[in-house]
Short mmCIF file of C-alpha atoms and ligand atoms in Angstrom, two decimals:
data_model
loop_
_atom_site.label_atom_id
_atom_site.label_comp_id
_atom_site.label_asym_id
_atom_site.label_seq_id
_atom_site.Cartn_x
_atom_site.Cartn_y
_atom_site.Cartn_z
CA UNK A 1 18.89 43.47 -151.15
CA UNK A 2 15.75 44.28 -153.15
CA UNK A 3 13.60 41.42 -154.39
CA UNK A 4 14.20 42.56 -157.99
CA UNK A 5 17.99 42.49 -157.49
CA UNK A 6 17.81 38.99 -156.10
CA UNK A 7 15.65 37.76 -158.97
CA UNK A 8 17.92 39.37 -161.55
CA UNK A 9 20.95 37.81 -159.96
CA UNK A 10 19.26 34.40 -159.91
CA UNK A 11 18.34 34.67 -163.59
CA UNK A 12 21.95 35.56 -164.42
CA UNK A 13 23.09 32.36 -162.68
CA UNK A 14 20.68 30.29 -164.79
CA UNK A 15 21.71 32.01 -168.01
CA UNK A 16 25.43 31.65 -167.24
CA UNK A 17 25.02 27.91 -166.63
CA UNK A 18 22.76 27.39 -169.65
CA UNK A 19 24.40 25.27 -172.37
CA UNK A 20 21.52 25.72 -174.84
CA UNK A 21 19.47 22.57 -174.35
CA UNK A 22 20.57 21.69 -170.83
CA UNK A 23 21.97 23.48 -167.79
CA UNK A 24 25.08 22.54 -165.83
CA UNK A 25 24.68 22.70 -162.02
CA UNK A 26 27.76 24.94 -161.87
CA UNK A 27 30.83 25.59 -163.97
CA UNK A 28 33.84 23.35 -163.15
CA UNK A 29 32.59 21.09 -160.36
CA UNK A 30 29.63 19.67 -162.34
CA UNK A 31 30.20 20.21 -166.10
CA UNK A 32 27.37 17.96 -167.43
CA UNK A 33 23.59 17.56 -167.07
CA UNK A 34 22.41 16.11 -163.74
CA UNK A 35 18.98 14.55 -163.51
CA UNK A 36 17.21 16.16 -160.53
CA UNK A 37 19.18 19.37 -160.92
CA UNK A 38 17.63 19.74 -164.37
CA UNK A 39 14.05 19.07 -163.30
CA UNK A 40 14.26 21.55 -160.43
CA UNK A 41 16.12 24.13 -162.51
CA UNK A 42 13.33 23.98 -165.09
CA UNK A 43 11.01 25.39 -162.39
CA UNK A 44 13.21 28.49 -162.27
CA UNK A 45 13.31 28.91 -166.05
CA UNK A 46 9.54 28.52 -166.26
CA UNK A 47 9.03 31.95 -164.65
CA UNK A 48 10.78 33.85 -167.43
CA UNK A 49 11.28 31.46 -170.38
CA UNK A 50 8.69 28.67 -170.58
CA UNK A 51 10.08 27.19 -173.79
CA UNK A 52 13.52 26.87 -172.20
CA UNK A 53 12.01 25.16 -169.15
CA UNK A 54 10.38 22.51 -171.34
CA UNK A 55 13.59 22.00 -173.31
CA UNK A 56 15.49 21.26 -170.09
CA UNK A 57 13.25 18.32 -169.18
CA UNK A 58 12.89 17.21 -172.79
CA UNK A 59 16.68 16.91 -173.09
CA UNK A 60 16.85 14.90 -169.87
CA UNK A 61 14.16 12.47 -171.00
CA UNK A 62 15.74 12.08 -174.45
CA UNK A 63 18.48 10.08 -172.73
CA UNK A 64 16.15 7.60 -171.04
CA UNK A 65 17.32 3.99 -171.34
CA UNK A 66 15.24 1.37 -173.16
CA UNK A 67 14.28 -0.24 -169.83
CA UNK A 68 12.83 3.08 -168.58
CA UNK A 69 15.70 4.20 -166.35
CA UNK A 70 16.69 7.87 -166.57
CA UNK A 71 20.38 8.28 -165.76
CA UNK A 72 21.73 10.63 -163.13
CA UNK A 73 24.38 12.23 -165.39
CA UNK A 74 24.37 12.85 -169.15
CA UNK A 75 27.88 13.52 -170.41
CA UNK A 76 26.95 15.81 -173.31
CA UNK A 77 30.47 17.14 -173.92
CA UNK A 78 33.85 15.66 -172.97
CA UNK A 79 35.32 17.31 -169.87
CA UNK A 80 38.16 15.76 -167.92
CA UNK A 81 37.57 18.11 -164.99
CA UNK A 82 35.09 15.59 -163.52
CA UNK A 83 35.61 12.14 -162.04
CA UNK A 84 34.18 9.52 -162.63
CA UNK A 85 33.70 10.23 -166.33
CA UNK A 86 32.21 8.05 -169.11
CA UNK A 87 35.22 5.72 -169.27
CA UNK A 88 34.60 4.64 -165.66
CA UNK A 89 30.85 4.09 -166.16
CA UNK A 90 31.22 2.23 -169.48
CA UNK A 91 27.48 2.27 -170.21
CA UNK A 92 27.96 2.17 -173.97
CA UNK A 93 25.33 4.77 -174.86
CA UNK A 94 25.23 6.95 -178.01
CA UNK A 95 25.69 9.97 -175.74
CA UNK A 96 27.52 8.64 -172.67
CA UNK A 97 25.56 8.55 -169.41
CA UNK A 98 26.07 7.22 -165.91
CA UNK A 99 24.36 3.90 -165.12
CA UNK A 100 22.38 4.84 -162.00
CA UNK A 101 19.46 7.18 -161.48
CA UNK A 102 18.48 10.08 -159.18
CA UNK A 103 15.39 11.37 -157.30
CA UNK A 104 12.51 11.35 -159.83
CA UNK A 105 11.28 14.88 -159.33
CA UNK A 106 10.51 15.39 -163.05
CA UNK A 107 6.88 14.26 -162.69
CA UNK A 108 6.24 16.91 -160.06
CA UNK A 109 8.09 19.58 -162.09
CA UNK A 110 6.22 18.84 -165.32
CA UNK A 111 2.88 19.04 -163.58
CA UNK A 112 3.74 22.32 -161.85
CA UNK A 113 5.10 23.93 -165.02
CA UNK A 114 2.07 22.74 -166.98
CA UNK A 115 -0.37 24.04 -164.35
CA UNK A 116 0.86 27.60 -164.49
CA UNK A 117 1.96 27.80 -168.14
CA UNK A 118 0.81 30.81 -170.12
CA UNK A 119 1.59 29.16 -173.48
CA UNK A 120 -1.10 26.47 -173.15
CA UNK A 121 -0.48 24.89 -176.57
CA UNK A 122 3.19 24.40 -175.88
CA UNK A 123 2.47 23.09 -172.38
CA UNK A 124 -0.06 20.52 -173.62
CA UNK A 125 2.21 19.40 -176.42
CA UNK A 126 5.26 19.01 -174.19
CA UNK A 127 3.33 17.34 -171.38
CA UNK A 128 1.86 14.83 -173.84
CA UNK A 129 5.37 13.95 -174.98
CA UNK A 130 6.89 13.79 -171.50
CA UNK A 131 4.19 12.12 -169.40
CA UNK A 132 4.46 8.63 -171.00
CA UNK A 133 8.25 8.71 -170.65
CA UNK A 134 8.14 9.75 -167.01
CA UNK A 135 5.51 7.10 -166.35
CA UNK A 136 7.83 4.45 -167.86
CA UNK A 137 10.56 5.65 -165.49
CA UNK A 138 8.22 5.34 -162.48
CA UNK A 139 7.25 1.82 -163.57
CA UNK A 140 10.94 0.97 -163.93
CA UNK A 141 11.48 1.97 -160.30
CA UNK A 142 8.82 -0.34 -158.93
CA UNK A 143 9.83 -3.19 -161.25
CA UNK A 144 13.62 -3.02 -160.77
CA UNK A 145 14.08 -1.43 -157.36
CA UNK A 146 11.23 -3.17 -155.56
CA UNK A 147 11.32 -6.71 -156.95
CA UNK A 148 9.44 -8.09 -153.92
CA UNK A 149 6.58 -5.64 -154.45
CA UNK A 150 6.78 -3.98 -151.01
CA UNK A 151 5.65 -0.62 -152.38
CA UNK A 152 8.98 1.07 -151.56
CA UNK A 153 12.03 1.29 -153.81
CA UNK A 154 15.65 0.84 -152.72
CA UNK A 155 18.67 2.90 -153.66
CA UNK A 156 21.62 0.83 -154.83
CA UNK A 157 24.19 3.63 -154.71
CA UNK A 158 24.37 6.66 -152.38
CA UNK A 159 24.64 8.91 -155.43
CA UNK A 160 21.14 7.84 -156.44
CA UNK A 161 19.71 9.49 -153.34
CA UNK A 162 21.20 12.86 -154.27
CA UNK A 163 22.31 12.94 -150.59
CA UNK A 164 25.64 11.34 -151.40
CA UNK A 165 27.42 11.25 -148.04
CA UNK A 166 24.46 11.32 -145.65
CA UNK A 167 25.07 9.54 -142.34
CA UNK A 168 22.01 7.45 -143.31
CA UNK A 169 24.25 5.27 -145.46
CA UNK A 170 27.21 4.86 -143.07
CA UNK A 171 26.38 1.41 -141.74
CA UNK A 172 25.20 -0.10 -145.02
CA UNK A 173 28.07 1.55 -146.86
CA UNK A 174 30.59 -0.02 -144.47
CA UNK A 175 29.59 -3.38 -146.00
CA UNK A 176 30.64 -2.20 -149.46
CA UNK A 177 34.19 -3.41 -150.00
CA UNK A 178 37.05 -1.42 -151.53
CA UNK A 179 39.17 -4.26 -152.89
CA UNK A 180 40.01 -4.09 -156.58
CA UNK A 181 39.15 -0.41 -156.91
CA UNK A 182 42.67 0.67 -157.88
CA UNK A 183 43.96 4.21 -157.80
CA UNK A 184 42.10 7.22 -159.17
CA UNK A 185 42.29 10.99 -158.98
CA UNK A 186 39.33 12.87 -157.62
CA UNK A 187 38.52 16.11 -159.43
CA UNK A 188 35.79 17.46 -157.15
CA UNK A 189 38.34 18.49 -154.52
CA UNK A 190 40.17 20.69 -157.05
CA UNK A 191 36.96 22.73 -157.55
CA UNK A 192 35.55 22.71 -153.99
CA UNK A 193 37.00 22.73 -150.49
CA UNK A 194 37.74 19.08 -149.53
CA UNK A 195 36.28 19.79 -146.07
CA UNK A 196 32.90 20.35 -147.79
CA UNK A 197 32.99 17.09 -149.77
CA UNK A 198 32.76 13.32 -149.14
CA UNK A 199 35.88 11.54 -147.87
CA UNK A 200 38.39 9.51 -149.93
CA UNK A 201 37.20 6.34 -148.22
CA UNK A 202 33.61 7.06 -149.34
CA UNK A 203 34.85 7.66 -152.89
CA UNK A 204 36.50 4.22 -152.99
CA UNK A 205 33.19 2.61 -152.06
CA UNK A 206 31.29 4.75 -154.59
CA UNK A 207 33.63 3.47 -157.28
CA UNK A 208 33.47 -0.14 -156.09
CA UNK A 209 29.72 -0.11 -156.63
CA UNK A 210 30.09 1.43 -160.09
CA UNK A 211 32.57 -1.31 -161.03
CA UNK A 212 30.28 -4.00 -159.62
CA UNK A 213 27.27 -2.80 -161.63
CA UNK A 214 29.40 -2.38 -164.75
CA UNK A 215 30.55 -6.02 -164.39
CA UNK A 216 26.83 -6.93 -164.63
CA UNK A 217 26.51 -4.95 -167.89
CA UNK A 218 24.21 -2.45 -166.17
CA UNK A 219 21.43 -5.04 -166.42
CA UNK A 220 18.73 -3.73 -164.08
CA UNK A 221 17.17 -7.17 -163.79
CA UNK A 222 20.30 -8.20 -161.84
CA UNK A 223 21.53 -5.08 -160.05
CA UNK A 224 19.11 -4.96 -157.11
CA UNK A 225 19.76 -8.44 -155.76
CA UNK A 226 23.50 -8.24 -156.49
CA UNK A 227 24.06 -5.00 -154.60
CA UNK A 228 25.43 -5.12 -151.05
CA UNK A 229 23.92 -1.64 -150.65
CA UNK A 230 20.09 -1.58 -150.67
CA UNK A 231 18.63 1.28 -148.67
CA UNK A 232 15.03 2.49 -148.70
CA UNK A 233 15.10 6.26 -148.24
CA UNK A 234 11.85 7.95 -147.13
CA UNK A 235 12.78 11.22 -148.84
CA UNK A 236 13.50 9.53 -152.14
CA UNK A 237 10.33 7.45 -151.96
CA UNK A 238 8.32 10.56 -151.08
CA UNK A 239 9.58 12.30 -154.23
CA UNK A 240 8.63 9.25 -156.30
CA UNK A 241 5.18 9.06 -154.71
CA UNK A 242 4.57 12.77 -155.24
CA UNK A 243 5.63 12.47 -158.87
CA UNK A 244 3.35 9.46 -159.41
CA UNK A 245 0.41 11.32 -157.83
CA UNK A 246 1.11 14.47 -159.85
CA UNK A 247 1.47 12.45 -163.03
CA UNK A 248 -1.90 10.83 -162.32
CA UNK A 249 -3.53 14.27 -162.00
CA UNK A 250 -1.82 15.56 -165.12
CA UNK A 251 -2.70 12.45 -167.12
CA UNK A 252 -6.36 13.01 -166.23
CA UNK A 253 -6.17 16.57 -167.52
CA UNK A 254 -4.52 15.34 -170.73
CA UNK A 255 -7.07 12.52 -171.13
CA UNK A 256 -4.54 9.70 -170.74
CA UNK A 257 -6.71 7.43 -168.53
CA UNK A 258 -4.44 4.36 -168.46
CA UNK A 259 -1.47 6.35 -167.20
CA UNK A 260 -3.72 8.14 -164.70
CA UNK A 261 -5.06 4.88 -163.25
CA UNK A 262 -1.68 3.15 -163.11
CA UNK A 263 0.09 6.15 -161.58
CA UNK A 264 -2.58 6.54 -158.91
CA UNK A 265 -2.28 2.85 -158.01
CA UNK A 266 1.51 3.12 -157.67
CA UNK A 267 1.22 6.19 -155.45
CA UNK A 268 -1.50 4.68 -153.23
CA UNK A 269 0.39 1.44 -152.62
CA UNK A 270 3.59 3.30 -151.82
CA UNK A 271 1.83 5.76 -149.51
CA UNK A 272 0.49 2.89 -147.42
CA UNK A 273 3.97 1.34 -147.25
CA UNK A 274 5.57 4.61 -146.12
CA UNK A 275 4.13 4.12 -142.66
CA UNK A 276 6.50 1.19 -142.10
CA UNK A 277 9.31 3.81 -142.07
CA UNK A 278 7.72 6.01 -139.38
CA UNK A 279 9.42 6.16 -135.97
CA UNK A 280 7.49 7.53 -132.99
CA UNK A 281 10.72 7.74 -130.99
CA UNK A 282 12.47 9.85 -133.63
CA UNK A 283 9.37 11.88 -134.51
CA UNK A 284 10.19 11.42 -138.19
CA UNK A 285 10.62 8.80 -140.89
CA UNK A 286 13.80 6.69 -141.00
CA UNK A 287 15.65 4.79 -143.71
CA UNK A 288 15.32 1.03 -143.96
CA UNK A 289 18.42 -1.07 -144.55
CA UNK A 290 16.83 -3.68 -146.80
CA UNK A 291 19.77 -6.09 -146.47
CA UNK A 292 19.34 -6.14 -142.67
CA UNK A 293 15.60 -5.63 -142.62
CA UNK A 294 16.03 -2.92 -139.97
CA UNK A 295 15.34 0.80 -139.68
CA UNK A 296 18.45 3.02 -139.56
CA UNK A 297 18.49 5.28 -136.45
CA UNK A 298 19.98 8.23 -138.31
CA UNK A 299 18.30 11.62 -137.86
CA UNK A 300 18.69 13.08 -141.33
CA UNK A 301 16.57 15.31 -143.50
CA UNK A 302 15.54 12.29 -145.61
CA UNK A 303 12.90 11.47 -143.01
CA UNK A 304 11.59 15.05 -143.06
CA UNK A 305 11.60 15.47 -146.82
CA UNK A 306 8.91 12.78 -146.66
CA UNK A 307 6.50 15.70 -146.14
CA UNK A 308 6.65 16.23 -149.91
CA UNK A 309 4.45 13.15 -150.43
CA UNK A 310 0.66 13.40 -149.95
CA UNK A 311 0.92 11.74 -146.53
CA UNK A 312 -1.78 11.75 -143.85
CA UNK A 313 -1.92 15.27 -142.42
CA UNK A 314 -1.09 14.18 -138.88
CA UNK A 315 2.24 12.81 -140.09
CA UNK A 316 3.14 16.08 -141.81
CA UNK A 317 2.10 18.03 -138.72
CA UNK A 318 4.41 15.80 -136.64
CA UNK A 319 7.23 16.58 -139.11
CA UNK A 320 6.55 20.27 -138.62
CA UNK A 321 7.00 19.77 -134.88
CA UNK A 322 10.23 17.91 -135.55
CA UNK A 323 11.51 20.89 -137.59
CA UNK A 324 10.59 23.16 -134.67
CA UNK A 325 12.86 21.02 -132.48
CA UNK A 326 15.69 21.27 -135.03
CA UNK A 327 15.30 25.05 -135.03
CA UNK A 328 16.51 25.10 -131.44
CA UNK A 329 19.97 23.91 -132.50
CA UNK A 330 20.58 25.89 -135.70
CA UNK A 331 20.19 29.40 -137.12
CA UNK A 332 18.87 28.46 -140.55
CA UNK A 333 16.32 25.76 -141.32
CA UNK A 334 16.43 22.92 -142.34
CA UNK A 335 19.79 21.27 -141.51
CA UNK A 336 20.41 18.11 -143.53
CA UNK A 337 21.39 16.33 -140.33
CA UNK A 338 20.33 16.89 -136.72
CA UNK A 339 22.92 19.29 -135.20
CA UNK A 340 22.64 17.63 -131.78
CA UNK A 341 24.00 14.29 -133.03
CA UNK A 342 27.69 13.25 -133.21
CA UNK A 343 27.50 12.71 -137.01
CA UNK A 344 26.60 16.36 -137.68
CA UNK A 345 29.14 18.36 -139.74
CA UNK A 346 27.94 21.84 -140.64
CA UNK A 347 30.09 22.25 -143.75
CA UNK A 348 30.23 18.73 -145.19
CA UNK A 349 27.76 18.25 -148.03
CA UNK A 350 24.78 16.19 -146.75
CA UNK A 351 25.95 15.75 -143.16
CA UNK A 352 24.58 19.07 -141.91
CA UNK A 353 24.34 21.92 -144.44
CA UNK A 354 21.08 23.48 -145.63
CA UNK A 355 20.01 22.84 -149.24
CA UNK A 356 17.43 25.16 -150.76
CA UNK A 357 15.92 22.49 -153.00
CA UNK A 358 15.07 20.31 -150.02
CA UNK A 359 13.71 23.31 -148.13
CA UNK A 360 11.46 24.08 -151.08
CA UNK A 361 10.03 20.56 -151.26
CA UNK A 362 9.49 20.35 -147.50
CA UNK A 363 7.79 23.76 -147.46
CA UNK A 364 5.51 22.69 -150.30
CA UNK A 365 4.38 19.64 -148.31
CA UNK A 366 3.89 21.68 -145.12
CA UNK A 367 1.60 24.14 -146.89
CA UNK A 368 -0.66 21.30 -148.03
CA UNK A 369 -0.96 20.13 -144.43
CA UNK A 370 -1.89 23.58 -143.09
CA UNK A 371 1.59 24.20 -141.68
CA UNK A 372 1.97 27.46 -143.58
CA UNK A 373 3.72 29.30 -140.75
CA UNK A 374 6.55 26.77 -140.64
CA UNK A 375 6.76 26.77 -144.44
CA UNK A 376 7.06 30.55 -144.43
CA UNK A 377 9.80 30.40 -141.82
CA UNK A 378 11.77 27.91 -143.91
CA UNK A 379 11.47 30.09 -147.02
CA UNK A 380 12.48 33.18 -145.04
CA UNK A 381 15.59 31.28 -144.00
CA UNK A 382 16.33 30.51 -147.67
CA UNK A 383 16.20 34.24 -148.37
CA UNK A 384 18.40 35.11 -145.38
CA UNK A 385 21.02 32.58 -146.48
CA UNK A 386 21.23 33.96 -150.00
CA UNK A 387 21.33 37.58 -148.85
CA UNK A 388 24.14 36.77 -146.45
CA UNK A 389 26.19 34.30 -148.48
CA UNK A 390 25.10 34.21 -152.13
CA UNK A 391 23.96 31.45 -154.48
CA UNK A 392 26.12 28.66 -153.05
CA UNK A 393 25.45 24.96 -153.54
CA UNK A 394 24.69 24.63 -149.78
CA UNK A 395 25.20 26.57 -146.55
CA UNK A 396 26.25 25.91 -142.96
CA UNK A 397 22.99 25.93 -140.93
CA UNK A 398 24.61 27.75 -138.01
CA UNK A 399 27.00 30.28 -139.61
CA UNK A 400 25.53 30.52 -143.16
CA UNK A 401 29.03 29.91 -144.56
CA UNK A 402 28.68 29.22 -148.31
CA UNK A 403 29.83 25.68 -149.20
CA UNK A 404 30.56 23.52 -152.24
CA UNK A 405 30.19 25.11 -155.67
CA UNK A 406 29.29 28.77 -156.19
CA UNK A 407 26.91 30.40 -158.74
CA UNK A 408 24.73 27.31 -158.41
CA UNK A 409 21.85 26.69 -160.80
CA UNK A 410 19.28 24.98 -158.62
CA UNK A 411 19.88 27.34 -155.70
CA UNK A 412 19.10 30.22 -158.05
CA UNK A 413 16.11 28.36 -159.51
CA UNK A 414 14.64 27.88 -156.04
CA UNK A 415 15.01 31.58 -155.27
CA UNK A 416 13.13 32.41 -158.48
CA UNK A 417 10.48 29.82 -157.65
CA UNK A 418 10.04 31.05 -154.07
CA UNK A 419 10.25 34.77 -154.80
CA UNK A 420 7.99 34.73 -157.79
CA UNK A 421 5.14 33.76 -155.51
CA UNK A 422 5.84 35.69 -152.29
CA UNK A 423 7.40 38.85 -150.91
CA UNK A 424 10.24 37.86 -148.64
CA UNK A 425 12.97 40.45 -149.03
CA UNK A 426 12.74 44.21 -148.66
C1 DGY B 501 29.12 14.24 -157.37
O1 DGY B 501 29.93 13.98 -158.27
O2 DGY B 501 29.39 14.85 -156.35
C2 DGY B 501 27.73 13.89 -157.56
O3 DGY B 501 26.94 14.20 -156.48
C3 DGY B 501 27.56 12.48 -157.98
O4 DGY B 501 26.48 12.56 -158.78
#
């Protein structure tokens, strides 16, 4: 496939999933606006329609809660093809939203889009509007998800991680009860192969947590301590740190010194705390189960995605070596779970498949640390997957089988982002 064919195809995916002011991840399976999908999709739009890229993030931030939280789903239009819908969340918003958040990649995306914008007036205007809102979201994280001031934030629901059914959560999730959940009908398994999705048992626990938080009126001053699930994810924290650091840089450029100083302080404190998640034995970062006060010995991509943060270079170089080890047990980098472990499932969502968005963020971090060869290899694998199996939501790291939803927005956005800057396909 020619590079131009691939880019044209990717743009068609974005246009087909464009609903005017926001983009759905894919038709059917995900019929609303998702938080980190939007921020990463905006990167793709920015290469051929800068105004549309800004609108994507502007729409997302328009639904920020008064306390600073930015929800993980915005239910712009009714659609009963998705469960759990607004009636289950019960967040009582003018436009219904979920009540939990998602990886805060918007700060990184806004800085990157601003840096390379050709319409400088529009970029400055939009960045000036968005930076204070994103900063309020970052402050919300450290206030509400790190009440003890450790420097690292906890996830209260696996859906917040974006890595919904990762093996990282198995032990902590087993402590989430299922009593009182009642019966419900999943819709995801009517759009996607059930073998590619989380299990029914996991869904019951997902819904138990939603009901628990709803019973507390979605009051973020109470949710952290009340949740039986409190997991500190290195990948999630790395995204937050990177966004804080990028926001600090952007705020300096925009002459917003208070935001610059505060964002830098948040990033620096968190960076120092990240080292408590490092495991020499694993050769990567690990999750912390905050309820138990113990690291989780689960070899997932969350501990490798940490490379996205401005970590000490020796740590990122060690992560590159860890990826080299993973390459010996798969065909396409980077598997979302170590293929040599019993938890690995090549087709099941975040228990093995490759996700282009994570590859992109890891590669970005590797380049900063002088690991360009490994970054290039990862991006080559992204290209090989798409050539072989199309713009799927995720792919089996051994067979390249396309999994989950098809015609997927952020997969296409990553191809545009990667291919607009390098020559990978001939
Ligand atoms: C889903 O519905 O699969 C999402 O990942 C939850 O946000």
